[in-house]
PDB file of C-alpha atoms in Angstrom:
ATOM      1  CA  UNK A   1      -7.095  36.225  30.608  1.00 57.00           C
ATOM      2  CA  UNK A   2      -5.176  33.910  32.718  1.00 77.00           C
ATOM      3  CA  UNK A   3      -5.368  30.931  29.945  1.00 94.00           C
ATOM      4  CA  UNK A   4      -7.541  27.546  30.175  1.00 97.00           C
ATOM      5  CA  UNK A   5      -8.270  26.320  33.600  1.00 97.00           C
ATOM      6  CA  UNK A   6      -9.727  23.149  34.707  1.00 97.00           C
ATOM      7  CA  UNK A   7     -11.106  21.619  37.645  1.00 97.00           C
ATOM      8  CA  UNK A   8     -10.429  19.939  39.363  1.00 97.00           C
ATOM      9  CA  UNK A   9      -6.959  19.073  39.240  1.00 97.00           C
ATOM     10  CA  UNK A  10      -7.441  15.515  40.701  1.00 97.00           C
ATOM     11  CA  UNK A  11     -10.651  12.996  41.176  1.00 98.00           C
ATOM     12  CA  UNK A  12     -10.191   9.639  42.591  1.00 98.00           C
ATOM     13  CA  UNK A  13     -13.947   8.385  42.306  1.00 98.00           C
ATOM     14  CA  UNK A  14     -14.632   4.421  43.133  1.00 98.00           C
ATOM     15  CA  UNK A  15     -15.903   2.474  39.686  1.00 98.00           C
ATOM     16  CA  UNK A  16     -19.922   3.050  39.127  1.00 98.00           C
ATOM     17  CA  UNK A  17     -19.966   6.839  40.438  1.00 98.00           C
ATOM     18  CA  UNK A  18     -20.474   9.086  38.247  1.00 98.00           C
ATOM     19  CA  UNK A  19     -17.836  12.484  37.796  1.00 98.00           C
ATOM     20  CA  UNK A  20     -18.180  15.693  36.383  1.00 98.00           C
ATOM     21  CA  UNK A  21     -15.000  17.727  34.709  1.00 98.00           C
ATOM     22  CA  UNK A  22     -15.509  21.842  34.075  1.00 98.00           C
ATOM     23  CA  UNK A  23     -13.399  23.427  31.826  1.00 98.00           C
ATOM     24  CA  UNK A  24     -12.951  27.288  31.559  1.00 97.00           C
ATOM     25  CA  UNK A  25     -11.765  28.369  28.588  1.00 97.00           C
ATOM     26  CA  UNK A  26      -9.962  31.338  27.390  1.00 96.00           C
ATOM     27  CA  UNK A  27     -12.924  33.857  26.776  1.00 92.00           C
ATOM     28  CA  UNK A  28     -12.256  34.979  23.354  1.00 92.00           C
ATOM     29  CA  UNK A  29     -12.025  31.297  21.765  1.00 94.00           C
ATOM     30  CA  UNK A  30     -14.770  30.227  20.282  1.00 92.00           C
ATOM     31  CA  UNK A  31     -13.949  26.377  19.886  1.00 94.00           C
ATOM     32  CA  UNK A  32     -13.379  23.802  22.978  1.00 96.00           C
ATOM     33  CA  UNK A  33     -12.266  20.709  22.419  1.00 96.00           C
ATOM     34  CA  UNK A  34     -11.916  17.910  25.228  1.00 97.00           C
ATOM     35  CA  UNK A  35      -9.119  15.355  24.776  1.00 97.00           C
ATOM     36  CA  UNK A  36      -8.044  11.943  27.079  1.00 97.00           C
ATOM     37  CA  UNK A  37      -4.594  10.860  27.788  1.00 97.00           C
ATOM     38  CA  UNK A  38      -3.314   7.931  28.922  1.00 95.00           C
ATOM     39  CA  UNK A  39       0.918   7.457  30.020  1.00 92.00           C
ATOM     40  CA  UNK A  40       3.197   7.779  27.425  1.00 91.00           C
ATOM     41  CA  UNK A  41       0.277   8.277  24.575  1.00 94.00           C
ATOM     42  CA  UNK A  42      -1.030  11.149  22.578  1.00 96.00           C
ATOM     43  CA  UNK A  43      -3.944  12.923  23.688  1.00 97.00           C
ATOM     44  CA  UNK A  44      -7.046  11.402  22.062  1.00 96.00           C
ATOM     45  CA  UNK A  45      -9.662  13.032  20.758  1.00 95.00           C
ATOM     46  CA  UNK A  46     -12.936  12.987  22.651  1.00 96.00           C
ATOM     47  CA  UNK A  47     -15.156  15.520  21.695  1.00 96.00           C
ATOM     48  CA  UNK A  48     -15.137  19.444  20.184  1.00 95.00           C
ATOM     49  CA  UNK A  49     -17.348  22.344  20.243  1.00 95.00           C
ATOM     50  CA  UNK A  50     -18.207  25.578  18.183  1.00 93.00           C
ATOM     51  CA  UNK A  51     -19.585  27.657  20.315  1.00 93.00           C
ATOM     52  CA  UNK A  52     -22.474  25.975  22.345  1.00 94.00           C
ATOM     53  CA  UNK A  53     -22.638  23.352  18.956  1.00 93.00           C
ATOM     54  CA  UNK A  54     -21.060  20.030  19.606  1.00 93.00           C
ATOM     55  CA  UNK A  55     -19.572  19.183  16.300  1.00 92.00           C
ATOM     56  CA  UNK A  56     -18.074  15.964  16.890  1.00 92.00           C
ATOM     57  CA  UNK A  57     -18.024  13.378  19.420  1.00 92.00           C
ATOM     58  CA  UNK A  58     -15.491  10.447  18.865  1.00 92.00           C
ATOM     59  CA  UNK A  59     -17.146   7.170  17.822  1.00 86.00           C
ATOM     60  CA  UNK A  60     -14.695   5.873  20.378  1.00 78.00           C
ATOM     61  CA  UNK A  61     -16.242   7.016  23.069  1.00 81.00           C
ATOM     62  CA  UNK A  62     -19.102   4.863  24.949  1.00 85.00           C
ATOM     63  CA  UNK A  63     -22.490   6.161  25.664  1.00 92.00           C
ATOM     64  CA  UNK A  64     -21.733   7.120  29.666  1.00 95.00           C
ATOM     65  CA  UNK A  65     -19.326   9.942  28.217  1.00 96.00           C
ATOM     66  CA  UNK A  66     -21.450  13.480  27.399  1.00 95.00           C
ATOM     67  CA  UNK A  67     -20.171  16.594  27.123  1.00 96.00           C
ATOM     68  CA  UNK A  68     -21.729  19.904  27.074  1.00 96.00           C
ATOM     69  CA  UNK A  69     -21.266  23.950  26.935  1.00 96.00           C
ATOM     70  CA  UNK A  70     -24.487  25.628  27.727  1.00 92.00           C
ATOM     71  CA  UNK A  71     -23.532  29.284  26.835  1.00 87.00           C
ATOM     72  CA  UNK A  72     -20.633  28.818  24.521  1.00 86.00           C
ATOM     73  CA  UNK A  73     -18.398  29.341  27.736  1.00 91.00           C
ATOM     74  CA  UNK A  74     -17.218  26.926  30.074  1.00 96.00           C
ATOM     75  CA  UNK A  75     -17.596  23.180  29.473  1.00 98.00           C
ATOM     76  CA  UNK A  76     -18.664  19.909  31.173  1.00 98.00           C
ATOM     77  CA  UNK A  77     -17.149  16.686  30.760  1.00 97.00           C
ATOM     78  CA  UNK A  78     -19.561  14.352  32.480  1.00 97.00           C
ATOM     79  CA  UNK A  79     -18.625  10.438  32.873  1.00 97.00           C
ATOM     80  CA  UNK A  80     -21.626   7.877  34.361  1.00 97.00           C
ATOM     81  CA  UNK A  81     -20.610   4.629  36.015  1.00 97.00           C
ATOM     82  CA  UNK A  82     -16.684   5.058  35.956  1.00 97.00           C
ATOM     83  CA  UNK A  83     -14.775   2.160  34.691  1.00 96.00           C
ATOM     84  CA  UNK A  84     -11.156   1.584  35.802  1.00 96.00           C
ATOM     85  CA  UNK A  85     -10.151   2.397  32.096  1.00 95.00           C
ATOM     86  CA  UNK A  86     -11.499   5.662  32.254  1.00 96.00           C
ATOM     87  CA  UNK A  87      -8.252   6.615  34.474  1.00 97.00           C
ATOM     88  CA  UNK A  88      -6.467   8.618  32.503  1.00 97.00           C
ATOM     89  CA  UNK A  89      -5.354  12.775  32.375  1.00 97.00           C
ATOM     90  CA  UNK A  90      -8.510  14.302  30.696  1.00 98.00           C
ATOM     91  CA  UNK A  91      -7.067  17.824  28.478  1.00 98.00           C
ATOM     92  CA  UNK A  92      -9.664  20.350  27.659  1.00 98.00           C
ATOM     93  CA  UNK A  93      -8.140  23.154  25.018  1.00 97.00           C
ATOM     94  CA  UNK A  94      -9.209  26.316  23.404  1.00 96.00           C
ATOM     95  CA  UNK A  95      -8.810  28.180  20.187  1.00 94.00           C
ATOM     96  CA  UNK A  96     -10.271  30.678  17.368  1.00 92.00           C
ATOM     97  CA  UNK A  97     -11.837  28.657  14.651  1.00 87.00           C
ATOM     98  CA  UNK A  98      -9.190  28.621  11.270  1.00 84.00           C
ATOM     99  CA  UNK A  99      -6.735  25.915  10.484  1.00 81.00           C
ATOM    100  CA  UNK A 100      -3.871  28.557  11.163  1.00 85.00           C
ATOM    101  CA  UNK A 101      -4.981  28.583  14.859  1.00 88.00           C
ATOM    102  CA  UNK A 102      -3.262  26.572  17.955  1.00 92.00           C
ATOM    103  CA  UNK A 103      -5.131  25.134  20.736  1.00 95.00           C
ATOM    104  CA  UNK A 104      -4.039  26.412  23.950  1.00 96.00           C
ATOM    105  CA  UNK A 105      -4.294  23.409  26.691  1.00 97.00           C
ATOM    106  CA  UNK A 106      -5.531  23.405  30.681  1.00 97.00           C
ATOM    107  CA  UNK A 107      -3.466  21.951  33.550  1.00 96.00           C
ATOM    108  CA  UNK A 108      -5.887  18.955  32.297  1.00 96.00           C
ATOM    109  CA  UNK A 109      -7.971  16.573  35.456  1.00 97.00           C
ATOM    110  CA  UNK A 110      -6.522  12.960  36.238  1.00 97.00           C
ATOM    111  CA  UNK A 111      -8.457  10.537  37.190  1.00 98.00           C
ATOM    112  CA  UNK A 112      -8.150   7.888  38.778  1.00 98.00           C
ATOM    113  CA  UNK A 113     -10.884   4.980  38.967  1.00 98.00           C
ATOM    114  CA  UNK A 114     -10.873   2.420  42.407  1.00 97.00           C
TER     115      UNK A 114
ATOM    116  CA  UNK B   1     -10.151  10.225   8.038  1.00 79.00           C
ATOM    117  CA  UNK B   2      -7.483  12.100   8.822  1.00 87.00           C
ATOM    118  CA  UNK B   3      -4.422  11.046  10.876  1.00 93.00           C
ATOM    119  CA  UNK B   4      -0.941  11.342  12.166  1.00 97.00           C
ATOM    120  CA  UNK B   5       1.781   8.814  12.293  1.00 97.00           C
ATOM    121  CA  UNK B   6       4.917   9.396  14.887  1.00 97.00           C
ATOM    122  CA  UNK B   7       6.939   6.490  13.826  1.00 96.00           C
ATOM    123  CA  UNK B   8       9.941   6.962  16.886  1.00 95.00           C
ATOM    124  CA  UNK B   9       8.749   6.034  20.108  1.00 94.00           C
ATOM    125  CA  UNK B  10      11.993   7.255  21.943  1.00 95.00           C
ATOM    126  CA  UNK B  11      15.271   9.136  20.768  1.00 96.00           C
ATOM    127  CA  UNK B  12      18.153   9.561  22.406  1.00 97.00           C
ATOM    128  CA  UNK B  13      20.371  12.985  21.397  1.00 97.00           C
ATOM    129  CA  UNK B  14      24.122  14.287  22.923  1.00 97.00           C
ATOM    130  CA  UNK B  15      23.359  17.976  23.856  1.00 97.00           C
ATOM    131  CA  UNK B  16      24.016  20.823  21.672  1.00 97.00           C
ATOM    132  CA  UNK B  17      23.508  18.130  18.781  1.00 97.00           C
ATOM    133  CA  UNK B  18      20.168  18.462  16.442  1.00 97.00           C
ATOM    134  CA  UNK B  19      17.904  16.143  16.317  1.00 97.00           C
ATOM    135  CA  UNK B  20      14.684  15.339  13.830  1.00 98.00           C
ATOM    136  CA  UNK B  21      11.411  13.955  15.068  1.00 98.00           C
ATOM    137  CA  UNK B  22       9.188  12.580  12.348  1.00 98.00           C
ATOM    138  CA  UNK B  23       5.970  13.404  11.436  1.00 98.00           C
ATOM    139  CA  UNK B  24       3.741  11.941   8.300  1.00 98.00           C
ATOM    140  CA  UNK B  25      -0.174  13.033   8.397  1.00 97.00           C
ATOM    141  CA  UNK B  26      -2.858  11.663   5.769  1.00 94.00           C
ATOM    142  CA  UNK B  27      -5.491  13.992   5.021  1.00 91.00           C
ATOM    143  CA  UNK B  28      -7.622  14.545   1.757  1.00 88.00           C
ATOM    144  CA  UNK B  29      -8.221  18.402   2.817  1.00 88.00           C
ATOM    145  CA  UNK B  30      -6.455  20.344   0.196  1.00 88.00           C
ATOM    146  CA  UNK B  31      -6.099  23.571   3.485  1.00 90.00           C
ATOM    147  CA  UNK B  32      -4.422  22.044   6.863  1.00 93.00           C
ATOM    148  CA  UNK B  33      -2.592  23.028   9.650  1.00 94.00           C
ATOM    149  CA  UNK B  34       0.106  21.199  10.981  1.00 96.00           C
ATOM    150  CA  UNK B  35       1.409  21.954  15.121  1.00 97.00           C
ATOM    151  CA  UNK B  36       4.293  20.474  17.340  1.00 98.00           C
ATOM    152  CA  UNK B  37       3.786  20.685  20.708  1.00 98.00           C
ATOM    153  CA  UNK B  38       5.867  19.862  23.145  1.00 98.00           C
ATOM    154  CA  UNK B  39       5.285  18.208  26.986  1.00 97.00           C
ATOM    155  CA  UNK B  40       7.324  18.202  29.526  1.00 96.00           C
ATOM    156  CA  UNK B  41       7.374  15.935  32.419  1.00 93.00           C
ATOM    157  CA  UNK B  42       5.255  18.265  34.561  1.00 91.00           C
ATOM    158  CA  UNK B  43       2.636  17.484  32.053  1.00 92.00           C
ATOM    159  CA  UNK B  44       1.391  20.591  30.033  1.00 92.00           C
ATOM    160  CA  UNK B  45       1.246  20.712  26.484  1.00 96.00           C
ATOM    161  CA  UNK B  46       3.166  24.116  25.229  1.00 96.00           C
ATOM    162  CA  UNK B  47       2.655  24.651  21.401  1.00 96.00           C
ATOM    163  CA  UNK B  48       5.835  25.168  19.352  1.00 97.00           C
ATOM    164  CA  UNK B  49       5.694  25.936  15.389  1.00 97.00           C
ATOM    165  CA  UNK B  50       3.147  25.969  12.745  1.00 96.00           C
ATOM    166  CA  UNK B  51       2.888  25.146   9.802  1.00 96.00           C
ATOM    167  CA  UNK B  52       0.306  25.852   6.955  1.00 94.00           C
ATOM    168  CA  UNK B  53      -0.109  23.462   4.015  1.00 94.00           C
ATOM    169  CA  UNK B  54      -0.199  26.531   1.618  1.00 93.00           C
ATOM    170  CA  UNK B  55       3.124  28.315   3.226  1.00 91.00           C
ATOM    171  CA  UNK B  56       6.159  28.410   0.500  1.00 87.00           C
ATOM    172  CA  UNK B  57       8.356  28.446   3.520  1.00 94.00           C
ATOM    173  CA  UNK B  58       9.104  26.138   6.471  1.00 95.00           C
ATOM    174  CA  UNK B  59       8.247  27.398   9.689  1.00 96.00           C
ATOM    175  CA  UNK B  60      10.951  28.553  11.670  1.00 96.00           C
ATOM    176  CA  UNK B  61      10.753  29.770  15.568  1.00 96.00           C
ATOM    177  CA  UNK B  62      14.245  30.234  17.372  1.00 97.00           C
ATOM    178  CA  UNK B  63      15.502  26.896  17.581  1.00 97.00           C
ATOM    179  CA  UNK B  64      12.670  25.058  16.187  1.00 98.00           C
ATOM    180  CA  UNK B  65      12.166  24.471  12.480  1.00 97.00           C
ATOM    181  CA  UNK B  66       9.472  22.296  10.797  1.00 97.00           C
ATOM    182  CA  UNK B  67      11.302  20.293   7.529  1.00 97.00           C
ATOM    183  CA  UNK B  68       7.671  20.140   5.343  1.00 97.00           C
ATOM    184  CA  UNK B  69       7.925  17.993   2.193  1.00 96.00           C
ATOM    185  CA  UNK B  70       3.959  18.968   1.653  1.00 95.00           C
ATOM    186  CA  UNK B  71       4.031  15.727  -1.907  1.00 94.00           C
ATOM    187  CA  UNK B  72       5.301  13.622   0.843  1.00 96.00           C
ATOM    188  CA  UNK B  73       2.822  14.849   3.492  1.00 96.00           C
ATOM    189  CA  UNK B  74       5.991  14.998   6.221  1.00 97.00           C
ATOM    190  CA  UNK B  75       6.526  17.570   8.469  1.00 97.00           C
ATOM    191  CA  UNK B  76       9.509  16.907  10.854  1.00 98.00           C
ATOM    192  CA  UNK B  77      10.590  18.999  13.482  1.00 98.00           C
ATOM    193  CA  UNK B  78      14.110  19.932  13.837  1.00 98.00           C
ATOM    194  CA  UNK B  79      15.507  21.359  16.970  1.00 98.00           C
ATOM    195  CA  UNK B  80      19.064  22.689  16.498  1.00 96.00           C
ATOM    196  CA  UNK B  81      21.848  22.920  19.638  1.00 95.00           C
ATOM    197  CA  UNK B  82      19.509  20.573  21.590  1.00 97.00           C
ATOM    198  CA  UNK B  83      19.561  21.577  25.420  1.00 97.00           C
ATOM    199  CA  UNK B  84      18.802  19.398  28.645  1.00 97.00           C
ATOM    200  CA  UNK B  85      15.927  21.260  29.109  1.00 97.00           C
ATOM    201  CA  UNK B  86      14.180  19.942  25.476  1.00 98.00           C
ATOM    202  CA  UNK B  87      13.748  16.355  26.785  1.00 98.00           C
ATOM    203  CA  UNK B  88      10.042  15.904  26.596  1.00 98.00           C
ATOM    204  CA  UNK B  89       7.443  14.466  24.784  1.00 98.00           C
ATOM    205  CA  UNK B  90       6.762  16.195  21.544  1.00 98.00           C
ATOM    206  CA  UNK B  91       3.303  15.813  19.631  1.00 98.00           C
ATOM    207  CA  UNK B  92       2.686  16.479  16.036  1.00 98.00           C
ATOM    208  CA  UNK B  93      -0.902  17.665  15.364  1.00 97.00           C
ATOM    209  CA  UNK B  94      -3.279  18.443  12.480  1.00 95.00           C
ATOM    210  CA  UNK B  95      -6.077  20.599  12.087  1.00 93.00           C
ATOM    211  CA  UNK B  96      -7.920  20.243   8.787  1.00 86.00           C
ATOM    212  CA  UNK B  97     -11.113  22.830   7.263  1.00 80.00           C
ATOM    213  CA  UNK B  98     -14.524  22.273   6.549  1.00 65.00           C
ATOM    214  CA  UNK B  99     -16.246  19.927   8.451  1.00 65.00           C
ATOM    215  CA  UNK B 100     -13.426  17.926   9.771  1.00 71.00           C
ATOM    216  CA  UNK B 101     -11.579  20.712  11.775  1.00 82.00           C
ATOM    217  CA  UNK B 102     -10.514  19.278  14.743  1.00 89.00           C
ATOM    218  CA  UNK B 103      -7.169  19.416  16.074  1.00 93.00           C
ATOM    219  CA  UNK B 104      -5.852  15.422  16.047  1.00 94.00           C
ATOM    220  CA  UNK B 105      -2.760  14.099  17.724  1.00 96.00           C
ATOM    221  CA  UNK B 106       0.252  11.728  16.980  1.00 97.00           C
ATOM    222  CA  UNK B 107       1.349   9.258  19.600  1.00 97.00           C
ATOM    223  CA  UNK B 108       4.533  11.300  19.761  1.00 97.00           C
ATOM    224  CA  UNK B 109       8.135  10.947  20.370  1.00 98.00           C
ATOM    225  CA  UNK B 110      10.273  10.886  23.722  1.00 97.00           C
ATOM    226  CA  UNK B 111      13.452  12.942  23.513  1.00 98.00           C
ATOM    227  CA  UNK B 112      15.924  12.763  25.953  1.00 97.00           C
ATOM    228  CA  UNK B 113      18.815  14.958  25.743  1.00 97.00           C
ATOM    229  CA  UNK B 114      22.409  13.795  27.226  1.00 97.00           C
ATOM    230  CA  UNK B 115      24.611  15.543  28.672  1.00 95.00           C
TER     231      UNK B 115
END
């Protein structure tokens, strides 16, 4: 397994359109979490899966954010009618469920909003 | 609620000198988890120690060590013989049990290392 991959690597997108994130996680985890980052901050928490089950989404985060994982595998990260403050490095991670388990992290996507 | 405070927005630290990045957490889970990562410039986030809230010892890996004062719900990092190559930002992270069990992030600490 070559770890968690994400694409792409780079979106500009011009404010209103609407972008899609994948996420690819390593096979034998069974939670995915998604995670934004802004410069100089810690990531923050978006969203988290078990599974195909989304078990949280962040209260934080507006109605044009939904994320999904159709077959417990790979993940979207969808975003309708981009906002300039939705530039930011968006982190997708993996791990085994248990509280004595890291997350392994992607390359992550930036975007950037026009 | 759980959460993670990183009270030292920047340090500065002579090489080969150790240095201490802070880390307090609030969290009513009586089993947690508690991670440093660190991240470089080139952006990735590389995990470094862990740290269970039930472990008698502190965690220790190679140059890394995590101070954890569990009735003061602290869990530093110490990095001994500091090296140019440790300036980065570090995170300190929290994973709790039940149905709160995501992983949640400090605002970290930048390190730079002198030489």
């Amino acid at each position: 397994d070559t770890g968690v991959s994400q694409d792409p690597r780079h979106k500009i997108t011009k404010r209103g359109q609407n972008v899609t994130f994948r996420c690819d996680p390593i096979s034998e985890h069974n939670r995915l979490y998604w995670y934004r980052q802004t410069l100089g901050q810690g990531p923050e928490f978006l969203t988290y899966f078990q599974n195909e089950a989304q078990l949280e989404k962040s209260r934080l985060l507006s109605d044009r954010f939904s994320a999904e994982r159709p077959k417990g595998s790979f993940s979207t990260l969808e975003i309708q009618r981009t906002e300039q403050g939705d530039s930011a490095m968006y982190l997708c991670a993996s791990s085994f469920e248990g509280v004595n388990t890291e997350a392994f992290f992607g390359q992550g996507t930036r975007l950037t909003v026009v | 609620a759980q959460k993670i405070t990183q009270t030292q927005p920047g340090m500065f630290v002579q090489e080969k000198e150790a240095v201490t990045l802070d880390c307090t957490y609030d969290t009513s889970d009586q089993s947690y988890g508690l991670f440093w990562y660190k991240q470089p410039s080139s952006g990735e986030m590389i995990f470094l120690i862990y740290q269970g809230s039930y472990d008698e010892q502190n965690a220790t890996e190679g140059r890394y060590s995590l101070n954890f004062q569990k009735a003061r719900k602290s869990a530093n990092l110490v990095i001994s013989a500091s090296q140019l190559g440790d300036s980065a930002m570090y995170f300190c992270a929290m994973r709790g049990t039940n149905r709160d069990d995501k992983i949640i992030f400090g605002k970290g600490t930048r390190l730079h290392i002198l030489p």
